[in-house]
Amino acid sequence: MNRFLAILCISMLSACATQTENLPRWQMRQEGQRVSYEVTVPCTVAGALESAGALESGLREGMRYASADRSPFDRPWIFSTTFQAMKGMYHILRFEGLNYYADIDLNGQRIASSDTTFGTFCVREFDVSKLVGRNNRLQVTVRRAVEGDLNHGYVDWNPRPLDESMGIIRPVSLISTPDVEVQDVFVKPVLDPANPTQARLDVQVTLVNRSDHAVQGEIRGLFEGGQLQEKVQLRAGESRIFNLSALVEHPRIWWTREMGTPELYHLDVSFLKDGITSHGKKVRFGIRDIQSTVDSLGHRLFLLNGRKVMIKAAGWTDDLFMQDTPESVDLQMRRVADMGLNCIRFENVWSKDDAVYDLCDSLGILSLVGWSCQWEWEKYCGRKEIKGYGFINDEASESLAARYFHDQIIRLRNHPSLIGWLGGSDRTPNSRLEERYLALYDQLDYRPYICSASGLSGLRGPSGLKMTGPYEYVGPDYWYLDTRIGGAEGFNSETGPGLNIPQEETLRRMLGEDLWPQGPAWAFHCTASDSGMNSPAYLNAAMEGLWGKAEDLQDYLRKAHAMDYDSVRSMYEAFRCNIPRTTGVVHWMLNSAWPSLYWQLYDWYGNPTAGYYGARKGCGPVQLVFNYADHCVWAVNDAVSAFSGTARMRIYDADSRLVREECLTLESHARRPQMLFEDIAGPCFLALDLTDSEGNPVSDNFYCLPSQDNQYAWDKAQWWGTPIGTYADLSFVTRLPEARIRKEVLPSEEGYTVILTNESDVIAYQNILKAVSEDGSLEAEAFWSENFLTLLPHESKTVHCRLPHGKPAVKISLSAWNKKTTII
């Protein structure tokens, strides 16, 4: 019995000793006010008020946000919580993100003041062992950033947050230990792609002796297939990094989802004294090799485990009030995977926790992380800028930026999906600051460092990237025809066709009564830039030139969706078709911080735009694509293995009559684009499809091709785009006569199966399937196997709609392009 009690006591002590307790439940109130709100940290003040229903209902919709009251955020806000602590332990409070100025009080005692505790990207730990009792009260008073501060920033992508993102924006935790804290664990995998049967793990363990006496003990690390072990000694109050290593035989290697399986490992590291755990830390990592080089053409190229990777990416932003939830982030990452993208660019080291980076790891999606251009332009941050360097050019701001860099590298460096850090966005750090960045980087990380997302050079050479737009509408031919600005050459770090108009159901939610004709709300929900992109006027002009003036809202959306789909699809296809002259492309952007009309592959509510399905088509692993430069059909392949099958091309004239059909046997290999069919002239409809060696469908594609390409005014090109001087004529598509489509909806285990049959002799262009909820909104969690799809004469297609288990029933509707189409 005594032995049992002893073991039980040791187990209880060990459990208590290794405790790291998150502190998510807080009360929040404005200084000087009694009204308080229950909030979940991390959060911003505005986000917490929105969740509590204290902000105007529908604030983000219509024009309400334009007149929103910002004055409540001019005063400090107070966050408070309580926690219990065990006697005989050392206790550390860890704050991973306070924005922007903070006073911290524990049990009535000031432990940090805002004159030294400021900066949104700093991670802070405070040893509060002498102040804690059994029951404790923690209070954090925050003030918002002011002009000139190195704050979180949304640049001109949308209106600024009402509160400038003030709050406790990343987790707070209490660490308890009898002596030693395992402060950090960093796993550096070393893999030789030429010999992948063995890998080495170089592990750095940072220990902090929180006690006032020397401690002897042991570091012990356990992972699948191996362990780490080393006896150590720490002086009183000492902090030290210990280096350990282990070999892994026949490692499971981390790949992107298109190249393999994103294999992950877990490492559990503990510090033990006399066989009892004082404190521990668990990390997740992947074994893989990441390299980057600037090729002979001056383009940045990434290699994963020795294989060249065409980066197909889009740019992430957090919600305007940082209201992303685990569920909303999960949905967004499933959307990224569904599109076939293999990378996300995080301009601003986004996310209030690590959820999005964890999902990049588990889904096999690469990530590029770096600072925002918020700090590089005077009109966004408010300081005097120095041409070429932004405004981080004095000792105080350089030191703060260097601390940001240090803390965020440590925070994210175990993520195998992370393939590189960008020291700047539109610009590059000045040489003093970059020297500090590089000194830290060489000490802390091993991934490629890139000085800027623009075509600039730093202390270690050129970035190998370009940031030459466009950001406004260009036609699908632009990506092939332009060889000197934003077209399919090199690595374009942010680019796209501008407006990605949401579907009608979303427009009705976000614009309300100001729906048609277009009123002020349309411009308000474009970008906040004063340089352009702040109204739909540019798209409207292009629409009228290409398709003819919109007759009503439905006609406008038909044409806007077609423009979006075609240009986004062609962007990804052109960069794939032009390998090896191309190495990467980042669609600007992936998502929106609020209900928007610009720069999004799915809208703020989570519903795909037409561009989403264009990207999905353009990123298909093995695909046939139309090359607007040579008017030929090419096969592109990002799959790991070679593809064998049959390629077919069918051309229909403007009256939907089949005028040409060709088939050939295809042997396609990864990263080897090949020309298949030549001499394709419009106006015509082009239908392409691939089948495997067994005759099973693999992919298809469809184009509306004018008689001549757009004629671009290259001499008038700007950073935001290249105007079209003479428009291609796509009016023949608008003259498609009515079609007759049979729609059969069958319930399935995963949701619905929809069979669409075109019973007419004409092409039924770009039909949109919708899963509509009872309130008339689109079901954001509906995943369609295909959408915005075209039906050839008498063609039938089966489409699957996947819904989460237990979701209420939805109505499956169909919106047709061809006017007066009969749907039965």
mmCIF file of C-alpha atoms in Angstrom, residues 23-168:
data_model
loop_
_atom_site.group_PDB
_atom_site.id
_atom_site.type_symbol
_atom_site.label_atom_id
_atom_site.label_comp_id
_atom_site.label_asym_id
_atom_site.label_seq_id
_atom_site.Cartn_x
_atom_site.Cartn_y
_atom_site.Cartn_z
ATOM 1 C CA LEU A 23 -5.784 31.052 -19.890
ATOM 2 C CA PRO A 24 -8.573 31.623 -22.448
ATOM 3 C CA ARG A 25 -11.461 32.921 -20.266
ATOM 4 C CA TRP A 26 -11.343 36.626 -19.465
ATOM 5 C CA GLN A 27 -13.514 39.619 -18.662
ATOM 6 C CA MET A 28 -13.090 42.763 -20.767
ATOM 7 C CA ARG A 29 -14.220 46.327 -20.123
ATOM 8 C CA GLN A 30 -13.357 49.833 -21.183
ATOM 9 C CA GLU A 31 -11.308 51.786 -18.690
ATOM 10 C CA GLY A 32 -13.640 53.861 -16.529
ATOM 11 C CA GLN A 33 -16.690 51.760 -17.388
ATOM 12 C CA ARG A 34 -18.428 49.072 -15.331
ATOM 13 C CA VAL A 35 -19.995 47.122 -18.179
ATOM 14 C CA SER A 36 -17.867 44.070 -18.865
ATOM 15 C CA TYR A 37 -17.956 41.292 -21.423
ATOM 16 C CA GLU A 38 -16.981 37.655 -21.183
ATOM 17 C CA VAL A 39 -14.365 37.086 -23.885
ATOM 18 C CA THR A 40 -12.172 34.293 -25.171
ATOM 19 C CA VAL A 41 -8.506 35.139 -25.583
ATOM 20 C CA PRO A 42 -6.895 35.510 -28.056
ATOM 21 C CA CYS A 43 -9.081 38.273 -29.455
ATOM 22 C CA THR A 44 -9.107 41.902 -30.409
ATOM 23 C CA VAL A 45 -11.326 44.359 -28.559
ATOM 24 C CA ALA A 46 -13.481 44.961 -31.635
ATOM 25 C CA GLY A 47 -13.721 41.241 -32.291
ATOM 26 C CA ALA A 48 -14.801 40.547 -28.725
ATOM 27 C CA LEU A 49 -17.404 43.310 -28.885
ATOM 28 C CA GLU A 50 -18.720 41.953 -32.172
ATOM 29 C CA SER A 51 -19.019 38.466 -30.669
ATOM 30 C CA ALA A 52 -20.841 39.898 -27.673
ATOM 31 C CA GLY A 53 -23.339 41.730 -29.896
ATOM 32 C CA ALA A 54 -22.099 45.111 -28.684
ATOM 33 C CA LEU A 55 -21.347 46.434 -32.166
ATOM 34 C CA GLU A 56 -23.990 47.396 -34.700
ATOM 35 C CA SER A 57 -25.653 44.392 -36.289
ATOM 36 C CA GLY A 58 -24.510 43.857 -39.870
ATOM 37 C CA LEU A 59 -21.656 46.328 -39.356
ATOM 38 C CA ARG A 60 -19.617 44.909 -42.242
ATOM 39 C CA GLU A 61 -22.480 45.039 -44.733
ATOM 40 C CA GLY A 62 -23.707 47.891 -46.893
ATOM 41 C CA MET A 63 -22.222 51.246 -45.907
ATOM 42 C CA ARG A 64 -22.499 50.850 -42.126
ATOM 43 C CA TYR A 65 -18.786 50.475 -41.501
ATOM 44 C CA ALA A 66 -18.094 53.874 -43.100
ATOM 45 C CA SER A 67 -19.823 55.641 -40.206
ATOM 46 C CA ALA A 68 -18.824 53.246 -37.419
ATOM 47 C CA ASP A 69 -17.790 54.896 -34.159
ATOM 48 C CA ARG A 70 -14.063 54.484 -33.518
ATOM 49 C CA SER A 71 -13.952 56.632 -30.389
ATOM 50 C CA PRO A 72 -14.466 53.759 -27.896
ATOM 51 C CA PHE A 73 -11.059 52.481 -28.947
ATOM 52 C CA ASP A 74 -9.281 55.733 -28.163
ATOM 53 C CA ARG A 75 -9.340 54.757 -24.486
ATOM 54 C CA PRO A 76 -7.608 51.753 -22.904
ATOM 55 C CA TRP A 77 -9.409 48.449 -22.465
ATOM 56 C CA ILE A 78 -8.874 46.154 -19.507
ATOM 57 C CA PHE A 79 -8.734 42.356 -19.684
ATOM 58 C CA SER A 80 -8.868 40.416 -16.412
ATOM 59 C CA THR A 81 -8.889 36.758 -15.418
ATOM 60 C CA THR A 82 -8.271 34.554 -12.401
ATOM 61 C CA PHE A 83 -6.255 31.389 -12.001
ATOM 62 C CA GLN A 84 -5.041 29.062 -9.296
ATOM 63 C CA ALA A 85 -1.440 28.059 -8.676
ATOM 64 C CA MET A 86 0.185 25.319 -6.603
ATOM 65 C CA LYS A 87 2.532 26.180 -3.748
ATOM 66 C CA GLY A 88 6.147 25.142 -3.928
ATOM 67 C CA MET A 89 6.397 25.710 -7.671
ATOM 68 C CA TYR A 90 7.906 28.346 -9.910
ATOM 69 C CA HIS A 91 5.345 30.066 -12.123
ATOM 70 C CA ILE A 92 5.838 31.868 -15.425
ATOM 71 C CA LEU A 93 3.247 33.872 -17.346
ATOM 72 C CA ARG A 94 3.731 33.660 -21.086
ATOM 73 C CA PHE A 95 2.177 36.212 -23.477
ATOM 74 C CA GLU A 96 2.526 35.366 -27.161
ATOM 75 C CA GLY A 97 1.004 38.559 -28.550
ATOM 76 C CA LEU A 98 -0.133 41.826 -26.953
ATOM 77 C CA ASN A 99 -1.311 44.656 -29.162
ATOM 78 C CA TYR A 100 -0.097 47.228 -28.859
ATOM 79 C CA TYR A 101 0.821 48.895 -25.540
ATOM 80 C CA ALA A 102 0.207 46.903 -22.364
ATOM 81 C CA ASP A 103 0.321 47.329 -18.603
ATOM 82 C CA ILE A 104 0.267 43.975 -16.807
ATOM 83 C CA ASP A 105 -0.744 43.610 -13.148
ATOM 84 C CA LEU A 106 -0.814 40.463 -11.036
ATOM 85 C CA ASN A 107 -2.576 40.549 -7.691
ATOM 86 C CA GLY A 108 -2.370 44.329 -7.708
ATOM 87 C CA GLN A 109 1.348 44.442 -8.477
ATOM 88 C CA ARG A 110 2.663 45.903 -11.735
ATOM 89 C CA ILE A 111 4.871 43.326 -13.515
ATOM 90 C CA ALA A 112 5.212 45.164 -16.847
ATOM 91 C CA SER A 113 4.402 48.664 -18.037
ATOM 92 C CA SER A 114 3.500 50.002 -21.448
ATOM 93 C CA ASP A 115 6.614 52.151 -21.742
ATOM 94 C CA THR A 116 8.579 48.934 -22.324
ATOM 95 C CA THR A 117 5.809 46.432 -23.104
ATOM 96 C CA PHE A 118 4.727 47.231 -26.634
ATOM 97 C CA GLY A 119 4.873 45.637 -30.064
ATOM 98 C CA THR A 120 2.466 43.139 -31.539
ATOM 99 C CA PHE A 121 4.915 40.388 -32.562
ATOM 100 C CA CYS A 122 6.860 40.104 -29.294
ATOM 101 C CA VAL A 123 6.657 36.947 -27.179
ATOM 102 C CA ARG A 124 7.133 37.630 -23.464
ATOM 103 C CA GLU A 125 7.642 35.520 -20.343
ATOM 104 C CA PHE A 126 7.463 36.828 -16.777
ATOM 105 C CA ASP A 127 8.613 34.873 -13.734
ATOM 106 C CA VAL A 128 5.873 35.635 -11.211
ATOM 107 C CA SER A 129 6.786 33.023 -8.629
ATOM 108 C CA LYS A 130 7.127 35.561 -5.823
ATOM 109 C CA LEU A 131 3.751 37.165 -6.533
ATOM 110 C CA VAL A 132 1.416 34.212 -6.942
ATOM 111 C CA GLY A 133 -0.732 32.644 -4.266
ATOM 112 C CA ARG A 134 -3.336 29.950 -4.337
ATOM 113 C CA ASN A 135 -5.872 32.270 -6.004
ATOM 114 C CA ASN A 136 -4.680 34.974 -8.366
ATOM 115 C CA ARG A 137 -6.024 37.827 -10.423
ATOM 116 C CA LEU A 138 -4.328 38.895 -13.652
ATOM 117 C CA GLN A 139 -5.098 42.177 -15.382
ATOM 118 C CA VAL A 140 -3.852 43.428 -18.735
ATOM 119 C CA THR A 141 -4.622 46.983 -19.865
ATOM 120 C CA VAL A 142 -4.089 47.569 -23.569
ATOM 121 C CA ARG A 143 -3.935 50.701 -25.692
ATOM 122 C CA ARG A 144 -4.139 50.710 -29.460
ATOM 123 C CA ALA A 145 -1.272 51.413 -31.810
ATOM 124 C CA VAL A 146 -0.847 54.949 -33.068
ATOM 125 C CA GLU A 147 0.489 56.329 -36.306
ATOM 126 C CA GLY A 148 4.065 55.192 -36.870
ATOM 127 C CA ASP A 149 3.893 52.010 -34.778
ATOM 128 C CA LEU A 150 4.953 48.624 -36.171
ATOM 129 C CA ASN A 151 1.450 47.244 -35.885
ATOM 130 C CA HIS A 152 -0.431 44.441 -37.581
ATOM 131 C CA GLY A 153 -1.655 45.835 -40.865
ATOM 132 C CA TYR A 154 -4.134 45.188 -43.647
ATOM 133 C CA VAL A 155 -2.472 47.758 -45.933
ATOM 134 C CA ASP A 156 -5.084 48.900 -48.488
ATOM 135 C CA TRP A 157 -6.777 45.542 -48.901
ATOM 136 C CA ASN A 158 -9.832 46.697 -46.915
ATOM 137 C CA PRO A 159 -10.792 49.390 -44.384
ATOM 138 C CA ARG A 160 -8.659 49.544 -41.255
ATOM 139 C CA PRO A 161 -9.904 47.736 -38.129
ATOM 140 C CA LEU A 162 -11.896 50.042 -35.866
ATOM 141 C CA ASP A 163 -9.551 49.286 -32.980
ATOM 142 C CA GLU A 164 -6.286 48.948 -34.938
ATOM 143 C CA SER A 165 -6.294 45.295 -33.769
ATOM 144 C CA MET A 166 -5.784 46.205 -30.114
ATOM 145 C CA GLY A 167 -6.159 43.323 -27.668
ATOM 146 C CA ILE A 168 -4.566 40.117 -26.479
#
